[in-house]
């Protein structure tokens, strides 16, 4: 595990499993929850992806990043997908409880956005930062209102995983020799064209920590009479986000509504109203044959669904800020770190919201790389 300067790693024993946690060596464990930020990574990644932003946040905050089960250094325990992402969110709660953290500001990326939303449905949180989050209705197979296209979630879940990509994870392939190499997938899916980083090897290392053991990534699939011939199973990572298992739109009805920051890249290839990871969109493009048409298999409008739910959250009294990062892909915290940091520090109340049109009264020191 490649750790950046000032970042440490340790295993936290919970009543559920052993969880790997990254921390900053100089942070004070007695820091109040109001000054504590917890990062949750997404699918096919780990806490390693958060290290740059962890380094850059103010020193009087306590900052942690947690590896979800089956990723990074956390135990590779099988995932019950029929619980949606609750195995992940329950693990997170057990970890924070073991660390004596009753509540905190939670940051979730992609699938991790779904994890922190589920966490907020079950436990109090101080704020939620959702970076390129999975739709509140899951990944694939729904209309804009969240209604499911088929009773079995055809075209959704582990059956959609590319077998060659899975094999390259197993082989710990670090090359870019094929479009299905993890490094190539990072470049084409995780970030927008033009992004470069001296840490790309670490990001690939993080992806390669994904467990492909039974019950982890990608999970099981079942045959379906509906196009494209497979449907979501009951175990494993990709099935946790099948709409029959996953729906966090209930955040609208929370009695206590934490402020929410929704930050996304406008060039995101994964979470989009035209996602290149959505079988129905690929069918419409002719990439997957025999698409049955727009009526039977429309692409999932993921961003629009998130906006609809967050608009309802705001109408019900919640505070929502949307930040669309122009030209960024699926990882604004890597691609536009200064903009991500500013937005995060604002939603947690560390800096004030600038008055418009007056200039900001708070300043953040930017790295030259920003």
PDB file of N, CA and C in Angstrom, residues 150-206:
ATOM      1  N   UNK A 150     -38.038  -3.550 -15.550  1.00  0.00           N
ATOM      2  CA  UNK A 150     -38.454  -4.956 -15.526  1.00  0.00           C
ATOM      3  C   UNK A 150     -38.463  -5.434 -14.083  1.00  0.00           C
ATOM      4  N   UNK A 151     -39.216  -6.481 -13.824  1.00  0.00           N
ATOM      5  CA  UNK A 151     -39.323  -7.005 -12.469  1.00  0.00           C
ATOM      6  C   UNK A 151     -38.038  -7.662 -11.988  1.00  0.00           C
ATOM      7  N   UNK A 152     -37.177  -8.057 -12.922  1.00  0.00           N
ATOM      8  CA  UNK A 152     -35.937  -8.739 -12.522  1.00  0.00           C
ATOM      9  C   UNK A 152     -34.698  -7.864 -12.689  1.00  0.00           C
ATOM     10  N   UNK A 153     -34.896  -6.581 -13.041  1.00  0.00           N
ATOM     11  CA  UNK A 153     -33.762  -5.673 -13.280  1.00  0.00           C
ATOM     12  C   UNK A 153     -32.843  -6.205 -14.381  1.00  0.00           C
ATOM     13  N   UNK A 154     -33.409  -6.460 -15.529  1.00  0.00           N
ATOM     14  CA  UNK A 154     -32.632  -6.949 -16.676  1.00  0.00           C
ATOM     15  C   UNK A 154     -31.586  -5.922 -17.086  1.00  0.00           C
ATOM     16  N   UNK A 155     -30.402  -6.428 -17.424  1.00  0.00           N
ATOM     17  CA  UNK A 155     -29.319  -5.561 -17.868  1.00  0.00           C
ATOM     18  C   UNK A 155     -28.608  -4.834 -16.753  1.00  0.00           C
ATOM     19  N   UNK A 156     -28.877  -5.214 -15.519  1.00  0.00           N
ATOM     20  CA  UNK A 156     -28.333  -4.526 -14.348  1.00  0.00           C
ATOM     21  C   UNK A 156     -27.504  -5.507 -13.525  1.00  0.00           C
ATOM     22  N   UNK A 157     -26.495  -5.001 -12.840  1.00  0.00           N
ATOM     23  CA  UNK A 157     -25.761  -5.821 -11.884  1.00  0.00           C
ATOM     24  C   UNK A 157     -24.539  -6.503 -12.453  1.00  0.00           C
ATOM     25  N   UNK A 158     -24.151  -7.611 -11.805  1.00  0.00           N
ATOM     26  CA  UNK A 158     -22.862  -8.233 -12.066  1.00  0.00           C
ATOM     27  C   UNK A 158     -22.736  -8.807 -13.469  1.00  0.00           C
ATOM     28  N   UNK A 159     -23.853  -9.147 -14.103  1.00  0.00           N
ATOM     29  CA  UNK A 159     -23.772  -9.684 -15.458  1.00  0.00           C
ATOM     30  C   UNK A 159     -23.213  -8.694 -16.457  1.00  0.00           C
ATOM     31  N   UNK A 160     -23.198  -7.421 -16.111  1.00  0.00           N
ATOM     32  CA  UNK A 160     -22.679  -6.402 -17.005  1.00  0.00           C
ATOM     33  C   UNK A 160     -21.182  -6.182 -16.900  1.00  0.00           C
ATOM     34  N   UNK A 161     -20.534  -6.852 -15.947  1.00  0.00           N
ATOM     35  CA  UNK A 161     -19.084  -6.684 -15.802  1.00  0.00           C
ATOM     36  C   UNK A 161     -18.358  -7.322 -16.973  1.00  0.00           C
ATOM     37  N   UNK A 162     -17.330  -6.651 -17.455  1.00  0.00           N
ATOM     38  CA  UNK A 162     -16.548  -7.182 -18.569  1.00  0.00           C
ATOM     39  C   UNK A 162     -15.635  -8.292 -18.043  1.00  0.00           C
ATOM     40  N   UNK A 163     -15.763  -9.512 -18.544  1.00  0.00           N
ATOM     41  CA  UNK A 163     -14.949 -10.619 -18.024  1.00  0.00           C
ATOM     42  C   UNK A 163     -13.445 -10.378 -18.157  1.00  0.00           C
ATOM     43  N   UNK A 164     -13.036  -9.711 -19.218  1.00  0.00           N
ATOM     44  CA  UNK A 164     -11.608  -9.466 -19.395  1.00  0.00           C
ATOM     45  C   UNK A 164     -11.098  -8.461 -18.364  1.00  0.00           C
ATOM     46  N   UNK A 165     -11.917  -7.462 -18.052  1.00  0.00           N
ATOM     47  CA  UNK A 165     -11.538  -6.515 -16.993  1.00  0.00           C
ATOM     48  C   UNK A 165     -11.402  -7.245 -15.663  1.00  0.00           C
ATOM     49  N   UNK A 166     -12.350  -8.119 -15.345  1.00  0.00           N
ATOM     50  CA  UNK A 166     -12.278  -8.884 -14.095  1.00  0.00           C
ATOM     51  C   UNK A 166     -11.012  -9.734 -14.069  1.00  0.00           C
ATOM     52  N   UNK A 167     -10.696 -10.374 -15.179  1.00  0.00           N
ATOM     53  CA  UNK A 167      -9.496 -11.206 -15.225  1.00  0.00           C
ATOM     54  C   UNK A 167      -8.240 -10.366 -15.034  1.00  0.00           C
ATOM     55  N   UNK A 168      -8.234  -9.170 -15.591  1.00  0.00           N
ATOM     56  CA  UNK A 168      -7.063  -8.308 -15.425  1.00  0.00           C
ATOM     57  C   UNK A 168      -6.934  -7.805 -13.990  1.00  0.00           C
ATOM     58  N   UNK A 169      -8.048  -7.636 -13.282  1.00  0.00           N
ATOM     59  CA  UNK A 169      -7.961  -7.357 -11.845  1.00  0.00           C
ATOM     60  C   UNK A 169      -7.324  -8.537 -11.124  1.00  0.00           C
ATOM     61  N   UNK A 170      -7.764  -9.741 -11.469  1.00  0.00           N
ATOM     62  CA  UNK A 170      -7.200 -10.949 -10.852  1.00  0.00           C
ATOM     63  C   UNK A 170      -5.708 -11.048 -11.128  1.00  0.00           C
ATOM     64  N   UNK A 171      -5.305 -10.710 -12.353  1.00  0.00           N
ATOM     65  CA  UNK A 171      -3.899 -10.808 -12.764  1.00  0.00           C
ATOM     66  C   UNK A 171      -3.054  -9.625 -12.289  1.00  0.00           C
ATOM     67  N   UNK A 172      -3.680  -8.652 -11.646  1.00  0.00           N
ATOM     68  CA  UNK A 172      -2.993  -7.428 -11.214  1.00  0.00           C
ATOM     69  C   UNK A 172      -2.265  -6.755 -12.378  1.00  0.00           C
ATOM     70  N   UNK A 173      -2.987  -6.597 -13.449  1.00  0.00           N
ATOM     71  CA  UNK A 173      -2.463  -5.993 -14.666  1.00  0.00           C
ATOM     72  C   UNK A 173      -2.274  -4.488 -14.468  1.00  0.00           C
ATOM     73  N   UNK A 174      -1.055  -4.019 -14.619  1.00  0.00           N
ATOM     74  CA  UNK A 174      -0.773  -2.590 -14.480  1.00  0.00           C
ATOM     75  C   UNK A 174      -0.490  -1.925 -15.825  1.00  0.00           C
ATOM     76  N   UNK A 175      -0.671  -2.647 -16.923  1.00  0.00           N
ATOM     77  CA  UNK A 175      -0.359  -2.095 -18.236  1.00  0.00           C
ATOM     78  C   UNK A 175      -1.533  -1.270 -18.763  1.00  0.00           C
ATOM     79  N   UNK A 176      -1.304  -0.673 -19.928  1.00  0.00           N
ATOM     80  CA  UNK A 176      -2.393  -0.027 -20.656  1.00  0.00           C
ATOM     81  C   UNK A 176      -2.545  -0.671 -22.034  1.00  0.00           C
ATOM     82  N   UNK A 177      -2.279  -1.971 -22.088  1.00  0.00           N
ATOM     83  CA  UNK A 177      -2.212  -2.656 -23.382  1.00  0.00           C
ATOM     84  C   UNK A 177      -3.578  -2.921 -23.996  1.00  0.00           C
ATOM     85  N   UNK A 178      -4.646  -2.800 -23.209  1.00  0.00           N
ATOM     86  CA  UNK A 178      -5.982  -3.083 -23.734  1.00  0.00           C
ATOM     87  C   UNK A 178      -6.970  -2.094 -23.132  1.00  0.00           C
ATOM     88  N   UNK A 179      -8.095  -1.837 -23.814  1.00  0.00           N
ATOM     89  CA  UNK A 179      -9.115  -0.949 -23.241  1.00  0.00           C
ATOM     90  C   UNK A 179      -9.654  -1.452 -21.909  1.00  0.00           C
ATOM     91  N   UNK A 180      -9.543  -2.763 -21.656  1.00  0.00           N
ATOM     92  CA  UNK A 180     -10.049  -3.356 -20.425  1.00  0.00           C
ATOM     93  C   UNK A 180      -8.992  -3.449 -19.327  1.00  0.00           C
ATOM     94  N   UNK A 181      -7.784  -2.975 -19.595  1.00  0.00           N
ATOM     95  CA  UNK A 181      -6.781  -2.901 -18.530  1.00  0.00           C
ATOM     96  C   UNK A 181      -7.230  -1.871 -17.503  1.00  0.00           C
ATOM     97  N   UNK A 182      -7.060  -2.143 -16.197  1.00  0.00           N
ATOM     98  CA  UNK A 182      -7.470  -1.157 -15.189  1.00  0.00           C
ATOM     99  C   UNK A 182      -6.909   0.240 -15.444  1.00  0.00           C
ATOM    100  N   UNK A 183      -5.666   0.341 -15.890  1.00  0.00           N
ATOM    101  CA  UNK A 183      -5.099   1.661 -16.160  1.00  0.00           C
ATOM    102  C   UNK A 183      -5.872   2.356 -17.286  1.00  0.00           C
ATOM    103  N   UNK A 184      -6.219   1.611 -18.320  1.00  0.00           N
ATOM    104  CA  UNK A 184      -6.987   2.188 -19.419  1.00  0.00           C
ATOM    105  C   UNK A 184      -8.382   2.578 -18.963  1.00  0.00           C
ATOM    106  N   UNK A 185      -8.994   1.751 -18.119  1.00  0.00           N
ATOM    107  CA  UNK A 185     -10.319   2.070 -17.590  1.00  0.00           C
ATOM    108  C   UNK A 185     -10.260   3.321 -16.724  1.00  0.00           C
ATOM    109  N   UNK A 186      -9.212   3.464 -15.945  1.00  0.00           N
ATOM    110  CA  UNK A 186      -9.049   4.694 -15.162  1.00  0.00           C
ATOM    111  C   UNK A 186      -9.005   5.901 -16.078  1.00  0.00           C
ATOM    112  N   UNK A 187      -8.214   5.831 -17.114  1.00  0.00           N
ATOM    113  CA  UNK A 187      -8.039   6.990 -18.005  1.00  0.00           C
ATOM    114  C   UNK A 187      -9.312   7.318 -18.783  1.00  0.00           C
ATOM    115  N   UNK A 188     -10.060   6.293 -19.171  1.00  0.00           N
ATOM    116  CA  UNK A 188     -11.237   6.535 -20.003  1.00  0.00           C
ATOM    117  C   UNK A 188     -12.504   6.752 -19.192  1.00  0.00           C
ATOM    118  N   UNK A 189     -12.562   6.214 -17.966  1.00  0.00           N
ATOM    119  CA  UNK A 189     -13.785   6.272 -17.192  1.00  0.00           C
ATOM    120  C   UNK A 189     -13.727   7.127 -15.945  1.00  0.00           C
ATOM    121  N   UNK A 190     -12.620   7.083 -15.237  1.00  0.00           N
ATOM    122  CA  UNK A 190     -12.547   7.773 -13.948  1.00  0.00           C
ATOM    123  C   UNK A 190     -12.279   9.265 -14.092  1.00  0.00           C
ATOM    124  N   UNK A 191     -11.555   9.642 -15.125  1.00  0.00           N
ATOM    125  CA  UNK A 191     -11.181  11.038 -15.325  1.00  0.00           C
ATOM    126  C   UNK A 191     -11.453  11.443 -16.767  1.00  0.00           C
ATOM    127  N   UNK A 192     -11.505  12.739 -17.002  1.00  0.00           N
ATOM    128  CA  UNK A 192     -11.720  13.247 -18.352  1.00  0.00           C
ATOM    129  C   UNK A 192     -10.409  13.228 -19.136  1.00  0.00           C
ATOM    130  N   UNK A 193     -10.488  13.212 -20.459  1.00  0.00           N
ATOM    131  CA  UNK A 193      -9.273  13.262 -21.273  1.00  0.00           C
ATOM    132  C   UNK A 193      -8.416  14.469 -20.907  1.00  0.00           C
ATOM    133  N   UNK A 194      -7.123  14.258 -20.876  1.00  0.00           N
ATOM    134  CA  UNK A 194      -6.200  15.336 -20.555  1.00  0.00           C
ATOM    135  C   UNK A 194      -5.692  15.317 -19.135  1.00  0.00           C
ATOM    136  N   UNK A 195      -6.347  14.559 -18.257  1.00  0.00           N
ATOM    137  CA  UNK A 195      -5.874  14.483 -16.874  1.00  0.00           C
ATOM    138  C   UNK A 195      -4.586  13.664 -16.814  1.00  0.00           C
ATOM    139  N   UNK A 196      -3.598  14.187 -16.140  1.00  0.00           N
ATOM    140  CA  UNK A 196      -2.360  13.453 -15.881  1.00  0.00           C
ATOM    141  C   UNK A 196      -1.988  13.634 -14.416  1.00  0.00           C
ATOM    142  N   UNK A 197      -1.277  12.673 -13.883  1.00  0.00           N
ATOM    143  CA  UNK A 197      -0.875  12.739 -12.482  1.00  0.00           C
ATOM    144  C   UNK A 197       0.371  11.902 -12.256  1.00  0.00           C
ATOM    145  N   UNK A 198       1.258  12.417 -11.428  1.00  0.00           N
ATOM    146  CA  UNK A 198       2.428  11.642 -11.034  1.00  0.00           C
ATOM    147  C   UNK A 198       2.030  10.446 -10.173  1.00  0.00           C
ATOM    148  N   UNK A 199       0.774  10.443  -9.703  1.00  0.00           N
ATOM    149  CA  UNK A 199       0.312   9.373  -8.813  1.00  0.00           C
ATOM    150  C   UNK A 199      -0.542   8.328  -9.529  1.00  0.00           C
ATOM    151  N   UNK A 200      -0.525   8.309 -10.855  1.00  0.00           N
ATOM    152  CA  UNK A 200      -1.398   7.373 -11.555  1.00  0.00           C
ATOM    153  C   UNK A 200      -1.137   5.924 -11.137  1.00  0.00           C
ATOM    154  N   UNK A 201       0.125   5.585 -10.883  1.00  0.00           N
ATOM    155  CA  UNK A 201       0.419   4.220 -10.445  1.00  0.00           C
ATOM    156  C   UNK A 201      -0.295   3.892  -9.136  1.00  0.00           C
ATOM    157  N   UNK A 202      -0.450   4.881  -8.262  1.00  0.00           N
ATOM    158  CA  UNK A 202      -1.145   4.653  -6.993  1.00  0.00           C
ATOM    159  C   UNK A 202      -2.633   4.446  -7.243  1.00  0.00           C
ATOM    160  N   UNK A 203      -3.204   5.215  -8.169  1.00  0.00           N
ATOM    161  CA  UNK A 203      -4.622   5.053  -8.463  1.00  0.00           C
ATOM    162  C   UNK A 203      -4.879   3.655  -9.046  1.00  0.00           C
ATOM    163  N   UNK A 204      -3.985   3.181  -9.893  1.00  0.00           N
ATOM    164  CA  UNK A 204      -4.126   1.830 -10.438  1.00  0.00           C
ATOM    165  C   UNK A 204      -3.925   0.794  -9.328  1.00  0.00           C
ATOM    166  N   UNK A 205      -2.948   1.018  -8.469  1.00  0.00           N
ATOM    167  CA  UNK A 205      -2.744   0.137  -7.316  1.00  0.00           C
ATOM    168  C   UNK A 205      -4.018   0.028  -6.484  1.00  0.00           C
ATOM    169  N   UNK A 206      -4.676   1.164  -6.290  1.00  0.00           N
ATOM    170  CA  UNK A 206      -5.918   1.187  -5.528  1.00  0.00           C
ATOM    171  C   UNK A 206      -6.987   0.329  -6.207  1.00  0.00           C
TER     172      UNK A 206
END
